Coordinates of C-alpha atoms (C1' of nucleotides) in Angstrom, one line a residue:
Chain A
X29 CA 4.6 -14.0 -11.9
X30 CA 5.2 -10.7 -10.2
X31 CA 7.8 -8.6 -11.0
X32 CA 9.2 -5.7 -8.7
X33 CA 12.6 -4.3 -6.7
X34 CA 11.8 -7.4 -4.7
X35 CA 12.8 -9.7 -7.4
X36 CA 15.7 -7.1 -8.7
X37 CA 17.6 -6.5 -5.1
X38 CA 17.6 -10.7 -5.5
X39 CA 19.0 -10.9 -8.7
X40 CA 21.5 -7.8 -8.1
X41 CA 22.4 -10.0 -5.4
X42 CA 22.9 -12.9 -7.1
X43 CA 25.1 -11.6 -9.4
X44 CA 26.9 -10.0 -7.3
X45 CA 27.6 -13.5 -5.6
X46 CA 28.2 -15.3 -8.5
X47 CA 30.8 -12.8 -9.6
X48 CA 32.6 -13.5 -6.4
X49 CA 31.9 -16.7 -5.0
X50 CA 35.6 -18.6 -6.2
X51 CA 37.3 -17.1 -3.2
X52 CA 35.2 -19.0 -1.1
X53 CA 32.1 -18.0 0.6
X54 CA 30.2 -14.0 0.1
X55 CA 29.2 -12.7 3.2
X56 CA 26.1 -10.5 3.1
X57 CA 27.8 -7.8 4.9
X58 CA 29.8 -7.5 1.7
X59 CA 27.0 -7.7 -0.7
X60 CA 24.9 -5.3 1.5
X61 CA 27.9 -2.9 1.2
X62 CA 28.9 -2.9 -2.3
X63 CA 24.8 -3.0 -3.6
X64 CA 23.8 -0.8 -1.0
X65 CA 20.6 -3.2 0.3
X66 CA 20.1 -3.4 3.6
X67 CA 21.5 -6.4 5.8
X68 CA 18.1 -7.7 7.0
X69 CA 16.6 -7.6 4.4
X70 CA 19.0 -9.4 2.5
X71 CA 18.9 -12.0 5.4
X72 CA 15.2 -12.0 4.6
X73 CA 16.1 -12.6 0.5
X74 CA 18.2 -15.0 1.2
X75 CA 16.5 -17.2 3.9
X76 CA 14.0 -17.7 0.4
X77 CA 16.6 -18.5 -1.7
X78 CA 18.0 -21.1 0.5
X79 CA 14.8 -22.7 1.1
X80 CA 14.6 -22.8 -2.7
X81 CA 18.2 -24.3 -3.1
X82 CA 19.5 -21.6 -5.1
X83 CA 22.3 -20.6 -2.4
X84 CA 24.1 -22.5 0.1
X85 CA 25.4 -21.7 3.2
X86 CA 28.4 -21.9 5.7
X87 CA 28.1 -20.5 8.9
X88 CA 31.1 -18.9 11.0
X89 CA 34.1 -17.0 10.4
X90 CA 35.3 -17.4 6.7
X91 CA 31.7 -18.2 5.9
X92 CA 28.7 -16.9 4.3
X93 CA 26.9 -17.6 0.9
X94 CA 27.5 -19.8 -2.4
X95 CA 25.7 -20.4 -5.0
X96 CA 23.4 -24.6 -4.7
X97 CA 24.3 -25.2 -8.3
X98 CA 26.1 -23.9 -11.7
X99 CA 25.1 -20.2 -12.5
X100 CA 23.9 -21.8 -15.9
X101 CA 22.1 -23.8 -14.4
X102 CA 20.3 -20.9 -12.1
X103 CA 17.5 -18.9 -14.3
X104 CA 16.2 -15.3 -13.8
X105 CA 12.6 -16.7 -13.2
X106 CA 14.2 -19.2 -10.4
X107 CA 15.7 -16.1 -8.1
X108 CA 12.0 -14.3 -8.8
X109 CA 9.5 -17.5 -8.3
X110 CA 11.7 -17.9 -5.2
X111 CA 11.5 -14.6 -3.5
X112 CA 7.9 -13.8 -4.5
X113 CA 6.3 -16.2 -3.0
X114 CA 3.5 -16.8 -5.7
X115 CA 0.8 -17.0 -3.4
X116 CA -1.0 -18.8 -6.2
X117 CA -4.3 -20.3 -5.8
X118 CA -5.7 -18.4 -8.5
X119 CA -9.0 -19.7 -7.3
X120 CA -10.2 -21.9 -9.8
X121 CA -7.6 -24.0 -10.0
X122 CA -7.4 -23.7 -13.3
X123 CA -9.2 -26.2 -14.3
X124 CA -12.9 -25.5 -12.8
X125 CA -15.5 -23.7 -14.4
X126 CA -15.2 -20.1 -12.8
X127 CA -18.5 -19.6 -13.5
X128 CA -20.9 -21.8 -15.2
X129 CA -21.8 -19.4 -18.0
X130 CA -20.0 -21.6 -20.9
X131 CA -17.2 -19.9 -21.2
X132 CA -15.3 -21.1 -18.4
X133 CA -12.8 -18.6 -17.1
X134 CA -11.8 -16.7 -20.1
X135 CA -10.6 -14.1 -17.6
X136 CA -7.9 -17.0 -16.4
X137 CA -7.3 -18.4 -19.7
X138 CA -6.4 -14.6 -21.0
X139 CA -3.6 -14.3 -18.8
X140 CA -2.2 -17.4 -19.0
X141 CA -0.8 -17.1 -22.7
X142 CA 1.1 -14.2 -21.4
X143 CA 2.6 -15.3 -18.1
X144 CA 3.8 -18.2 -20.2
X145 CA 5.4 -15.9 -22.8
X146 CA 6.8 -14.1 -19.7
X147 CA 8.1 -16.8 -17.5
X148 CA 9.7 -18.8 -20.6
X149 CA 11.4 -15.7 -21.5
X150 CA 12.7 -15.4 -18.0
X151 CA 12.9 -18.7 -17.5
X152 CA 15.3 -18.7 -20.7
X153 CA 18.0 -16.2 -19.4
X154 CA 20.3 -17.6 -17.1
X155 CA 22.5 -16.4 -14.1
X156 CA 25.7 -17.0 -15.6
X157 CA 24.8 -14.8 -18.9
X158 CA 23.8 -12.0 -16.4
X159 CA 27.2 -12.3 -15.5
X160 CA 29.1 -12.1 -18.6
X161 CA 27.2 -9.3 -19.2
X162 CA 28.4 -7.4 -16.3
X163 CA 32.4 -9.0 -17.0
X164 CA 32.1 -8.3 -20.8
X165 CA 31.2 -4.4 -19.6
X166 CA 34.3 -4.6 -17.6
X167 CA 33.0 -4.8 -14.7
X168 CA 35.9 -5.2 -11.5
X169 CA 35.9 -7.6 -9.2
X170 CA 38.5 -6.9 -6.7
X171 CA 39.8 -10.9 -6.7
X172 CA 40.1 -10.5 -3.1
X173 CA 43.1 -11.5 -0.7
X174 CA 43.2 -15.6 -0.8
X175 CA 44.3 -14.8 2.7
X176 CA 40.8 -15.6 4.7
X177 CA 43.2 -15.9 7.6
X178 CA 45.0 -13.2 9.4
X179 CA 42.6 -10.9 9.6
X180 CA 41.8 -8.5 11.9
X181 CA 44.9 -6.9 11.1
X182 CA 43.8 -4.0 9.2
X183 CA 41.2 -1.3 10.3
X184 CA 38.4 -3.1 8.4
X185 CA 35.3 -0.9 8.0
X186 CA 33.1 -2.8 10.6
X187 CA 30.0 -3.9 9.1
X188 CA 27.6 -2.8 11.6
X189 CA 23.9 -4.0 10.5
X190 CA 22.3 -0.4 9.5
X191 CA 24.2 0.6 6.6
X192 CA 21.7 1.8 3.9
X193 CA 20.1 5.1 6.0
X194 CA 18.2 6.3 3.6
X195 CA 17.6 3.3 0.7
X196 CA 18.6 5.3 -2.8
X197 CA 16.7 2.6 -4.5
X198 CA 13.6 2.8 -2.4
X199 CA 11.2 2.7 -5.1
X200 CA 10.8 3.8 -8.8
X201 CA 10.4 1.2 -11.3
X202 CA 13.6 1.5 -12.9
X203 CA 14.6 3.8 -15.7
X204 CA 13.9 3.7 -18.9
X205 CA 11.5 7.0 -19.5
X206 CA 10.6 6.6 -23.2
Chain B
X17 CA 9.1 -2.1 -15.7
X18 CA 6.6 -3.2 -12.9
X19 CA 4.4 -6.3 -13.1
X20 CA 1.7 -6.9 -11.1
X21 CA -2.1 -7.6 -11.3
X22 CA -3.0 -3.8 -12.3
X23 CA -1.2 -4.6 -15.9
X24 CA -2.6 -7.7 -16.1
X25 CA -5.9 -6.4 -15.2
X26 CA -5.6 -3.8 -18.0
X27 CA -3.8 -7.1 -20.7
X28 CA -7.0 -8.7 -20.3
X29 CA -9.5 -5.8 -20.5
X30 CA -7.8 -4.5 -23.8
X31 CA -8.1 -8.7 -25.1
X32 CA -12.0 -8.7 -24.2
X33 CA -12.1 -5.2 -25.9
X34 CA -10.3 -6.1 -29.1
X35 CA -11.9 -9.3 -29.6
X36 CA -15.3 -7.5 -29.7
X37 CA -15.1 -4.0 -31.0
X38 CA -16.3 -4.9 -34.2
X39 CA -19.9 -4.4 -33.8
X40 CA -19.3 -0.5 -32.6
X41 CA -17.8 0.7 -29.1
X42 CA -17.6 -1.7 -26.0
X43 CA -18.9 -0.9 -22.6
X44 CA -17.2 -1.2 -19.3
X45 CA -19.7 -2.9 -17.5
X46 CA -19.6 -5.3 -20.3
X47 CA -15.9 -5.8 -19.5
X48 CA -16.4 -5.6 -16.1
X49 CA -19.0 -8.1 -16.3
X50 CA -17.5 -10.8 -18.3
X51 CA -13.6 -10.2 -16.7
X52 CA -14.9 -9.9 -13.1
X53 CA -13.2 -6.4 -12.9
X54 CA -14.9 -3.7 -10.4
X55 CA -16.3 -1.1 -13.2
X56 CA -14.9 1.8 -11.4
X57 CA -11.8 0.2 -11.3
X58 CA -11.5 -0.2 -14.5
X59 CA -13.1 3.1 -15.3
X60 CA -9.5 4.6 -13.5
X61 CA -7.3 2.1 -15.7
X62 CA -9.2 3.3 -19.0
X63 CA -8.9 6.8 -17.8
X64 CA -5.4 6.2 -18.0
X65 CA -5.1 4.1 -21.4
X66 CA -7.2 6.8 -23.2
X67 CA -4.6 9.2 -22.2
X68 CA -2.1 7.4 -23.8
X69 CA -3.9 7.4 -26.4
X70 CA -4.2 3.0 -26.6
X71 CA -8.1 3.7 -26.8
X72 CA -10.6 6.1 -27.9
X73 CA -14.2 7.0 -26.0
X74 CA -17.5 7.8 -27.1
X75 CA -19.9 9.4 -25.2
X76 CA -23.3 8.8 -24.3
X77 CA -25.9 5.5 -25.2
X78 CA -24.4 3.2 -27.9
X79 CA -21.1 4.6 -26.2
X80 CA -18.4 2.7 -25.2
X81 CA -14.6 2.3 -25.9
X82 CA -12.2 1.3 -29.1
X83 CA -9.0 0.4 -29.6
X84 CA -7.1 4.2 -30.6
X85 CA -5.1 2.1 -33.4
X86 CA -4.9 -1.4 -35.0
X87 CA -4.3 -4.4 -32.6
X88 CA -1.1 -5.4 -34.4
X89 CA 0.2 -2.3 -33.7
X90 CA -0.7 -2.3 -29.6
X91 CA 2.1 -4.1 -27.6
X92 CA 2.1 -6.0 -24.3
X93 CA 4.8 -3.1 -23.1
X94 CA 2.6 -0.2 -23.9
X95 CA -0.7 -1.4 -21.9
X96 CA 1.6 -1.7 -18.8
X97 CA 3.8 1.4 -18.9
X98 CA 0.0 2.9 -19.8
X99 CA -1.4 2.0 -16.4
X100 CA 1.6 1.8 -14.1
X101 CA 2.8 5.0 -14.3
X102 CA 6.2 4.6 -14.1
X103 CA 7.3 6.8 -11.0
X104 CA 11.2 6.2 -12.9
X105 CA 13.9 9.0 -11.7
X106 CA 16.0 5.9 -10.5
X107 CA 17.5 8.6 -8.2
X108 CA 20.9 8.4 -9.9
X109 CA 19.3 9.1 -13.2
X110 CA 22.0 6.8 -14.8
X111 CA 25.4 8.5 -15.0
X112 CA 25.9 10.2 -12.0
X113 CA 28.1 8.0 -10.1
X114 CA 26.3 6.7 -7.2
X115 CA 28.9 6.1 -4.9
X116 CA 32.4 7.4 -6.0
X117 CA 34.0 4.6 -4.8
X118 CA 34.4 4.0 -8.7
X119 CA 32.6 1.4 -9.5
X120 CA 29.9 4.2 -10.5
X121 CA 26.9 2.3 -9.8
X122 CA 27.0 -1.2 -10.7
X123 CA 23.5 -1.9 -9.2
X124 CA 22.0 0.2 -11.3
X125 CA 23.7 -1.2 -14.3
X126 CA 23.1 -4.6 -13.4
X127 CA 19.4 -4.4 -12.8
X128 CA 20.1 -1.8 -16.6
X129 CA 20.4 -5.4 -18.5
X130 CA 17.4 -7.5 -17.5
X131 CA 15.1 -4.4 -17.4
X132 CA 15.9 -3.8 -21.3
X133 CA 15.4 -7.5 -22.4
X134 CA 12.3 -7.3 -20.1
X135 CA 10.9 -4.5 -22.0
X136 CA 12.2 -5.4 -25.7
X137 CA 10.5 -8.7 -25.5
X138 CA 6.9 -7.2 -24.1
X139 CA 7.1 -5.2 -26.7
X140 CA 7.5 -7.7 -29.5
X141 CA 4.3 -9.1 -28.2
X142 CA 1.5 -7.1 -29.8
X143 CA -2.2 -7.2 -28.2
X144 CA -3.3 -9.1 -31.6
X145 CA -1.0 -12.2 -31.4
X146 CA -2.7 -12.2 -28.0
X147 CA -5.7 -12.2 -29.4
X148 CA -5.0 -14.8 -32.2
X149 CA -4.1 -16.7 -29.7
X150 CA -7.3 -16.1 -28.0
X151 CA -9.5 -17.1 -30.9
X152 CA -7.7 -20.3 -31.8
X153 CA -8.0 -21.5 -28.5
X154 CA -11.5 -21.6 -29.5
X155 CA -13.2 -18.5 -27.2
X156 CA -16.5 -17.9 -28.7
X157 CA -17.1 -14.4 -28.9
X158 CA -20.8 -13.8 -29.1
X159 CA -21.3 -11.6 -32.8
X160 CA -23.8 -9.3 -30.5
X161 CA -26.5 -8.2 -32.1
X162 CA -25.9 -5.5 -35.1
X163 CA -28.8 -3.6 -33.8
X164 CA -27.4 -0.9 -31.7
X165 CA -30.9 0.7 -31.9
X166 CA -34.2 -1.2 -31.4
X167 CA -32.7 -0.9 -26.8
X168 CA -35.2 -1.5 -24.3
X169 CA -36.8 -3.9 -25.2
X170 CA -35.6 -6.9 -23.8
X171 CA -35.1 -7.4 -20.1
X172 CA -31.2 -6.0 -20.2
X173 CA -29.5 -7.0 -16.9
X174 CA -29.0 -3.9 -15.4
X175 CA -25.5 -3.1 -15.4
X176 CA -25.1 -1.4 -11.9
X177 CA -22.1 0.0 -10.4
X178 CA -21.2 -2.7 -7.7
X179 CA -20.9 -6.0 -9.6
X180 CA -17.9 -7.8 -8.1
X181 CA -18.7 -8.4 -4.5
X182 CA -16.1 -9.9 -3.6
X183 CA -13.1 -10.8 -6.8
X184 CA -12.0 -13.6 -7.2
X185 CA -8.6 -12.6 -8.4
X186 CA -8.2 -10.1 -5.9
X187 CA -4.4 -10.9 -5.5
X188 CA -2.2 -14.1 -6.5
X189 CA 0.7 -13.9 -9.0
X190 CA -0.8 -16.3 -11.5
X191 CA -0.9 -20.3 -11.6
X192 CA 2.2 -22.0 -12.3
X193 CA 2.7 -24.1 -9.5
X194 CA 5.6 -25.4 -11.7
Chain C
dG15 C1' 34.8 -17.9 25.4
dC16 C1' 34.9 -14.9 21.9
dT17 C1' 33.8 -13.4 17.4
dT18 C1' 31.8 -14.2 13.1
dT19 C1' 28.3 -15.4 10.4
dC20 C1' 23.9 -17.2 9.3
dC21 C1' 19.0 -17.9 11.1
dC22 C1' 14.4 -16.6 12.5
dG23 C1' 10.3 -14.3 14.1
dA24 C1' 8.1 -10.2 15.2
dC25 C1' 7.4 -5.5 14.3
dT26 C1' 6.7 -0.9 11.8
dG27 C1' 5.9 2.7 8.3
dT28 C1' 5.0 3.7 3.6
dT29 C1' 3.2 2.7 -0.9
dT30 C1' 0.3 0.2 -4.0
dT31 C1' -3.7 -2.2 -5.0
dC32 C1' -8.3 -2.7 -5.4
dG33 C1' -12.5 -0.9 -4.9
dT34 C1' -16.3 2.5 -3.4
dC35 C1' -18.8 6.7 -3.8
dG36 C1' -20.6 11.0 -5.5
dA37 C1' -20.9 14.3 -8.7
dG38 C1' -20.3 15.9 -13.3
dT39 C1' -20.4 16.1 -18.7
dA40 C1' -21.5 14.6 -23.4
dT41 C1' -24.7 12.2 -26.4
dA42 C1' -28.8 10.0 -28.3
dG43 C1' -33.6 9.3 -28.6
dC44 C1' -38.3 10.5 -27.3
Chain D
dG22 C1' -36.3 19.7 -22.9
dC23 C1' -36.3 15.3 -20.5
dT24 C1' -34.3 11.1 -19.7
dA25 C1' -31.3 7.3 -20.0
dT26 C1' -26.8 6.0 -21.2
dA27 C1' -22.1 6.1 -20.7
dC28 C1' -17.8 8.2 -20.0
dT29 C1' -15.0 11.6 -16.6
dC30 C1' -13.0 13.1 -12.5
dG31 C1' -11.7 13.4 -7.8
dA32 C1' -11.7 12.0 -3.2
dC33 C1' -11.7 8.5 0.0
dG34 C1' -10.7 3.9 2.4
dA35 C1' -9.4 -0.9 3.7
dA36 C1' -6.2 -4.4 3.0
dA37 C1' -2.1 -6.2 1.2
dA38 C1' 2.6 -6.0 -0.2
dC39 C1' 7.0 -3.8 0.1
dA40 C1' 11.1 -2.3 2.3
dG41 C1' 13.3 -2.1 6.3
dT42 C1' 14.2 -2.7 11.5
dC43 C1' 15.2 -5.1 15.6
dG44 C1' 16.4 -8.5 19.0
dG45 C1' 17.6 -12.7 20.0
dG46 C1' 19.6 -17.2 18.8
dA47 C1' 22.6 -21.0 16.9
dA48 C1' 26.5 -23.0 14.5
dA49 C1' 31.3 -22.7 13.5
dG50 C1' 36.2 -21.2 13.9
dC51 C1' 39.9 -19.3 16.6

DNA sequence: GCTTTCCCGACTGTTTTCGTCGAGTATAGC
DNA sequence: GCTATACTCGACGAAAACAGTCGGGAAAGC
């Protein structure tokens, strides 16, 4: 269980698409605007997170992305397992005596009560409580135009594909000083 | 809040260094011995740990490290902030708005929520739950001899600098195939 | 046929990780 | 004082991961 922007640009982005997903499909051209993350790499986030099932998609005008299931039924630790790639393999399996000195892979055993802890507390909080979060601190979501047909009416901002010039959010582990 | 294998490098020294601090200060070759941790790389992760004040040092033979307070009152949270070094300055800083399209930032907000349930719940876990946990697993920590004195003698395996030729845990996010 | 949108692989620059090395300082015991 | 032990510090380096770019392609709607 690895934890970095990585895993937060996925579930920024997921929330974001949760809170918006009942007009129909999110584009990531919209998500990459409003969360200012970069369209390929979103592509990138979200070819995981298809493979996993935790989005669907619709190709074509009028499409983009949903979510594969309930946002309840989506946890923190599914966006994060899904993007990360846990490479996994820890060598000995688990299982094997590391080395044959007795006391078989303490080193793995040590770790292992805390990536528990960690991945049942992540695995405990769910999309959908992300997202009443975000509407309980009043959060807007402009319910768009129900329209999804005449468009190209008004000047809409073309969504060209570089649109985050210099990332704001490049690095930096995220607040929290003290 | 980052998570990688640097903070669980330094979890599972400060385990192997609570569980056996009783009989005097520990060495880092013994760590680095027993965890499979490079000695120098561990000598930069204490460097950093004793200057948050999480250990104390003592010089010279018979030398070694401590824990700087009780176990019970070490948490998970404060190893890891310890050794990553958190770069923070989140470029907005938090209440600038970072786009005055006035939504002032939801990103950052939204990432805001996890990060503090993150950090609240490592630091509810304190280093000696980790360690209880440790010893009623059944690890066996070998009551070393009270001698401290009386060196020499025996034919020590001589704790050289290179000792890990090539880690097994160099990389992989932890088992949990699951 | 055109546009929209997802899809995919390859590529690049920077940062972090992990580890090495060399030199230095404090301490204890002879 | 000498020597061995052990921490202290800084610089360096290879390899991986991260964050982002780019170009082309493929499905779907008009």
């Amino acid at each position: 269980m690895r934890l970095t922007t990585k895993g937060r640009f996925a579930v920024t982005a997921m929330i974001d698409l949760a809170l918006r997903q009942n007009n129909g499909p999110v584009t990531l051209a919209a998500i990459s605007q409003r969360q200012q993350i970069s369209l390929s790499y979103l592509e990138q986030l979200f070819g995981k997170l298809r493979r996993h099932e935790l989005v669907e998609s619709t190709r074509g005008p009028g499409g983009g992305y949903t979510l594969g299931r309930k946002a309840s039924e989506i946890t923190v630790a599914d966006i994060i397992v899904s993007v990360d790639e846990p490479i996994d393999a820890t060598q000995c399996g688990g299982k094997e005596n590391c080395l044959g000195e007795g006391h078989r892979c303490m080193t793995h055993e040590l770790w292992a009560a805390l990536n528990t802890k960690m991945v049942d507390f992540l695995d405990s909080v769910s999309l959908q409580s992300l997202v009443d979060d975000q509407l309980a601190k009043g959060v807007v979501v402009e319910n768009a135009p129900m329209i999804k047909r005449a468009i190209s009416s008004a000047p809409v901002v073309k969504p060209i594909r570089v649109n985050a010039p210099n990332s704001v959010f490049a690095l930096g582990g995220v607040a929290f000083s003290k």
